[in-house]
């Protein structure tokens, strides 16, 4: 994907956690086309390290990863003192055994099944942004 970003609202700083490099690249390119800045990592440990030092507006989290699952990462994020617990976390996963309600009960803000479409991904991002807009969500990319 190339071209200029499409203005759809404030630019977000998104953390994408997925153990597959091709998935990270696709999400980075898609969100980049919409003007968002994406930091991507390949493991839960890397995500937790980043979360200790940087703020994000949104997290896209794979569930089934080697080492530490996305569910465990979400649990551990809440234990990081500087982590903003209002930061929305969307499960972006091929695991079909859980429903949206299940993911919400586990601490996620939303769920997008893989494979997904650009429209489905952006709809989930937009819904989370709108849902959390009343709070201090949008930190705007400089």
mmCIF file of C-alpha atoms in Angstrom:
data_model
loop_
_atom_site.group_PDB
_atom_site.id
_atom_site.type_symbol
_atom_site.label_atom_id
_atom_site.label_comp_id
_atom_site.label_asym_id
_atom_site.label_seq_id
_atom_site.Cartn_x
_atom_site.Cartn_y
_atom_site.Cartn_z
ATOM 1 C CA UNK A 1 0.000 0.000 0.000
ATOM 2 C CA UNK A 2 1.335 3.370 -0.932
ATOM 3 C CA UNK A 3 0.060 6.875 -1.286
ATOM 4 C CA UNK A 4 -0.945 9.580 1.122
ATOM 5 C CA UNK A 5 -2.647 8.805 4.421
ATOM 6 C CA UNK A 6 -6.398 9.168 4.436
ATOM 7 C CA UNK A 7 -7.565 11.659 7.074
ATOM 8 C CA UNK A 8 -10.014 9.774 9.284
ATOM 9 C CA UNK A 9 -9.375 11.449 12.597
ATOM 10 C CA UNK A 10 -6.475 11.989 14.934
ATOM 11 C CA UNK A 11 -3.340 9.981 14.289
ATOM 12 C CA UNK A 12 -2.862 7.223 16.835
ATOM 13 C CA UNK A 13 0.267 5.597 18.179
ATOM 14 C CA UNK A 14 -0.531 1.880 17.940
ATOM 15 C CA UNK A 15 1.362 -1.045 19.437
ATOM 16 C CA UNK A 16 0.906 -4.206 17.351
ATOM 17 C CA UNK A 17 2.018 -7.488 18.917
ATOM 18 C CA UNK A 18 2.187 -10.521 16.612
ATOM 19 C CA UNK A 19 4.735 -13.295 16.219
ATOM 20 C CA UNK A 20 4.313 -13.387 12.418
ATOM 21 C CA UNK A 21 6.344 -10.761 10.556
ATOM 22 C CA UNK A 22 3.982 -10.682 7.566
ATOM 23 C CA UNK A 23 1.039 -9.840 9.836
ATOM 24 C CA UNK A 24 3.025 -7.040 11.458
ATOM 25 C CA UNK A 25 3.962 -5.638 8.060
ATOM 26 C CA UNK A 26 0.378 -5.743 6.759
ATOM 27 C CA UNK A 27 -1.072 -4.030 9.817
ATOM 28 C CA UNK A 28 1.706 -1.404 9.796
ATOM 29 C CA UNK A 29 1.025 -0.610 6.131
ATOM 30 C CA UNK A 30 -2.760 -0.545 6.511
ATOM 31 C CA UNK A 31 -2.771 1.680 9.575
ATOM 32 C CA UNK A 32 -0.010 3.822 8.093
ATOM 33 C CA UNK A 33 -2.210 4.545 5.086
ATOM 34 C CA UNK A 34 -4.751 5.970 7.523
ATOM 35 C CA UNK A 35 -2.142 8.206 9.140
ATOM 36 C CA UNK A 36 -1.436 6.124 12.245
ATOM 37 C CA UNK A 37 2.024 5.376 13.619
ATOM 38 C CA UNK A 38 2.592 1.687 14.359
ATOM 39 C CA UNK A 39 5.234 0.189 16.595
ATOM 40 C CA UNK A 40 5.282 -3.559 16.108
ATOM 41 C CA UNK A 41 6.916 -6.317 18.101
ATOM 42 C CA UNK A 42 7.024 -10.086 17.764
ATOM 43 C CA UNK A 43 6.549 -11.224 21.353
ATOM 44 C CA UNK A 44 4.776 -10.535 24.595
ATOM 45 C CA UNK A 45 8.064 -9.852 26.358
ATOM 46 C CA UNK A 46 8.931 -7.138 23.832
ATOM 47 C CA UNK A 47 5.472 -5.609 24.259
ATOM 48 C CA UNK A 48 5.836 -5.468 28.038
ATOM 49 C CA UNK A 49 9.307 -3.900 27.747
ATOM 50 C CA UNK A 50 7.933 -1.178 25.478
ATOM 51 C CA UNK A 51 4.908 -0.586 27.700
ATOM 52 C CA UNK A 52 7.220 0.238 30.603
ATOM 53 C CA UNK A 53 8.737 3.125 28.643
ATOM 54 C CA UNK A 54 6.178 4.371 26.102
ATOM 55 C CA UNK A 55 2.528 5.300 25.980
ATOM 56 C CA UNK A 56 0.251 3.994 23.244
ATOM 57 C CA UNK A 57 -3.225 5.005 22.142
ATOM 58 C CA UNK A 58 -4.212 1.492 21.095
ATOM 59 C CA UNK A 59 -2.840 -2.060 21.219
ATOM 60 C CA UNK A 60 -3.549 -4.777 18.650
ATOM 61 C CA UNK A 61 -2.718 -8.109 20.266
ATOM 62 C CA UNK A 62 -2.320 -11.549 18.735
ATOM 63 C CA UNK A 63 -3.469 -14.273 21.124
ATOM 64 C CA UNK A 64 -1.517 -17.402 20.196
ATOM 65 C CA UNK A 65 2.168 -16.577 20.374
ATOM 66 C CA UNK A 66 5.133 -18.666 21.481
ATOM 67 C CA UNK A 67 6.349 -17.945 24.977
ATOM 68 C CA UNK A 68 3.568 -15.739 26.261
ATOM 69 C CA UNK A 69 -0.002 -15.554 25.008
ATOM 70 C CA UNK A 70 -1.702 -12.261 24.274
ATOM 71 C CA UNK A 71 -4.054 -12.956 27.178
ATOM 72 C CA UNK A 72 -1.093 -13.180 29.553
ATOM 73 C CA UNK A 73 0.376 -9.967 28.107
ATOM 74 C CA UNK A 74 -2.889 -8.130 28.839
ATOM 75 C CA UNK A 75 -2.856 -9.439 32.428
ATOM 76 C CA UNK A 76 0.734 -8.299 32.910
ATOM 77 C CA UNK A 77 0.158 -4.871 31.354
ATOM 78 C CA UNK A 78 -2.164 -3.957 34.203
ATOM 79 C CA UNK A 79 0.667 -4.622 36.681
ATOM 80 C CA UNK A 80 2.947 -2.023 35.070
ATOM 81 C CA UNK A 81 2.669 1.133 37.212
ATOM 82 C CA UNK A 82 2.984 3.602 34.328
ATOM 83 C CA UNK A 83 0.616 1.694 31.991
ATOM 84 C CA UNK A 84 -2.611 3.581 31.253
ATOM 85 C CA UNK A 85 -5.279 0.994 32.024
ATOM 86 C CA UNK A 86 -7.722 2.885 29.804
ATOM 87 C CA UNK A 87 -5.656 2.079 26.707
ATOM 88 C CA UNK A 88 -7.863 -0.072 24.466
ATOM 89 C CA UNK A 89 -6.499 -3.495 23.533
ATOM 90 C CA UNK A 90 -8.022 -5.326 20.563
ATOM 91 C CA UNK A 91 -7.507 -9.065 20.180
ATOM 92 C CA UNK A 92 -6.452 -9.642 16.565
ATOM 93 C CA UNK A 93 -6.405 -13.413 16.294
ATOM 94 C CA UNK A 94 -7.211 -16.531 14.328
ATOM 95 C CA UNK A 95 -8.416 -18.250 17.510
ATOM 96 C CA UNK A 96 -12.133 -18.868 17.020
ATOM 97 C CA UNK A 97 -12.980 -20.639 20.267
ATOM 98 C CA UNK A 98 -13.726 -17.362 22.091
ATOM 99 C CA UNK A 99 -16.386 -14.715 21.489
ATOM 100 C CA UNK A 100 -16.212 -10.941 21.827
ATOM 101 C CA UNK A 101 -17.785 -11.288 25.277
ATOM 102 C CA UNK A 102 -15.051 -13.730 26.274
ATOM 103 C CA UNK A 103 -12.334 -11.304 25.187
ATOM 104 C CA UNK A 104 -13.968 -8.393 26.997
ATOM 105 C CA UNK A 105 -14.119 -10.506 30.175
ATOM 106 C CA UNK A 106 -10.373 -11.144 29.747
ATOM 107 C CA UNK A 107 -9.622 -7.400 29.647
ATOM 108 C CA UNK A 108 -9.727 -6.691 25.916
ATOM 109 C CA UNK A 109 -11.695 -3.818 24.393
ATOM 110 C CA UNK A 110 -12.541 -5.585 21.154
ATOM 111 C CA UNK A 111 -11.910 -8.564 18.921
ATOM 112 C CA UNK A 112 -11.060 -8.879 15.234
ATOM 113 C CA UNK A 113 -10.817 -12.376 13.725
ATOM 114 C CA UNK A 114 -7.992 -13.247 11.324
ATOM 115 C CA UNK A 115 -7.982 -13.275 8.440
ATOM 116 C CA UNK A 116 -9.596 -9.867 8.372
ATOM 117 C CA UNK A 117 -10.327 -7.144 5.868
ATOM 118 C CA UNK A 118 -9.129 -3.565 5.911
ATOM 119 C CA UNK A 119 -12.722 -2.471 6.573
ATOM 120 C CA UNK A 120 -13.093 -4.830 9.565
ATOM 121 C CA UNK A 121 -9.788 -3.752 11.065
ATOM 122 C CA UNK A 122 -10.480 -0.048 10.653
ATOM 123 C CA UNK A 123 -14.017 -0.423 11.997
ATOM 124 C CA UNK A 124 -12.652 -2.043 15.164
ATOM 125 C CA UNK A 125 -10.008 0.678 15.542
ATOM 126 C CA UNK A 126 -12.608 3.418 15.020
ATOM 127 C CA UNK A 127 -15.037 1.822 17.493
ATOM 128 C CA UNK A 128 -12.384 1.578 20.187
ATOM 129 C CA UNK A 129 -11.287 5.150 19.610
ATOM 130 C CA UNK A 130 -14.867 6.434 19.823
ATOM 131 C CA UNK A 131 -15.620 4.308 22.880
ATOM 132 C CA UNK A 132 -12.584 5.643 24.716
ATOM 133 C CA UNK A 133 -12.705 9.200 23.321
ATOM 134 C CA UNK A 134 -14.249 10.557 26.506
ATOM 135 C CA UNK A 135 -11.055 9.644 28.352
ATOM 136 C CA UNK A 136 -7.452 10.636 27.743
ATOM 137 C CA UNK A 137 -7.078 8.238 24.800
ATOM 138 C CA UNK A 138 -5.748 10.201 21.892
ATOM 139 C CA UNK A 139 -2.189 11.277 22.598
ATOM 140 C CA UNK A 140 -1.684 12.273 18.973
ATOM 141 C CA UNK A 141 1.412 11.354 17.060
ATOM 142 C CA UNK A 142 3.756 14.321 16.844
#
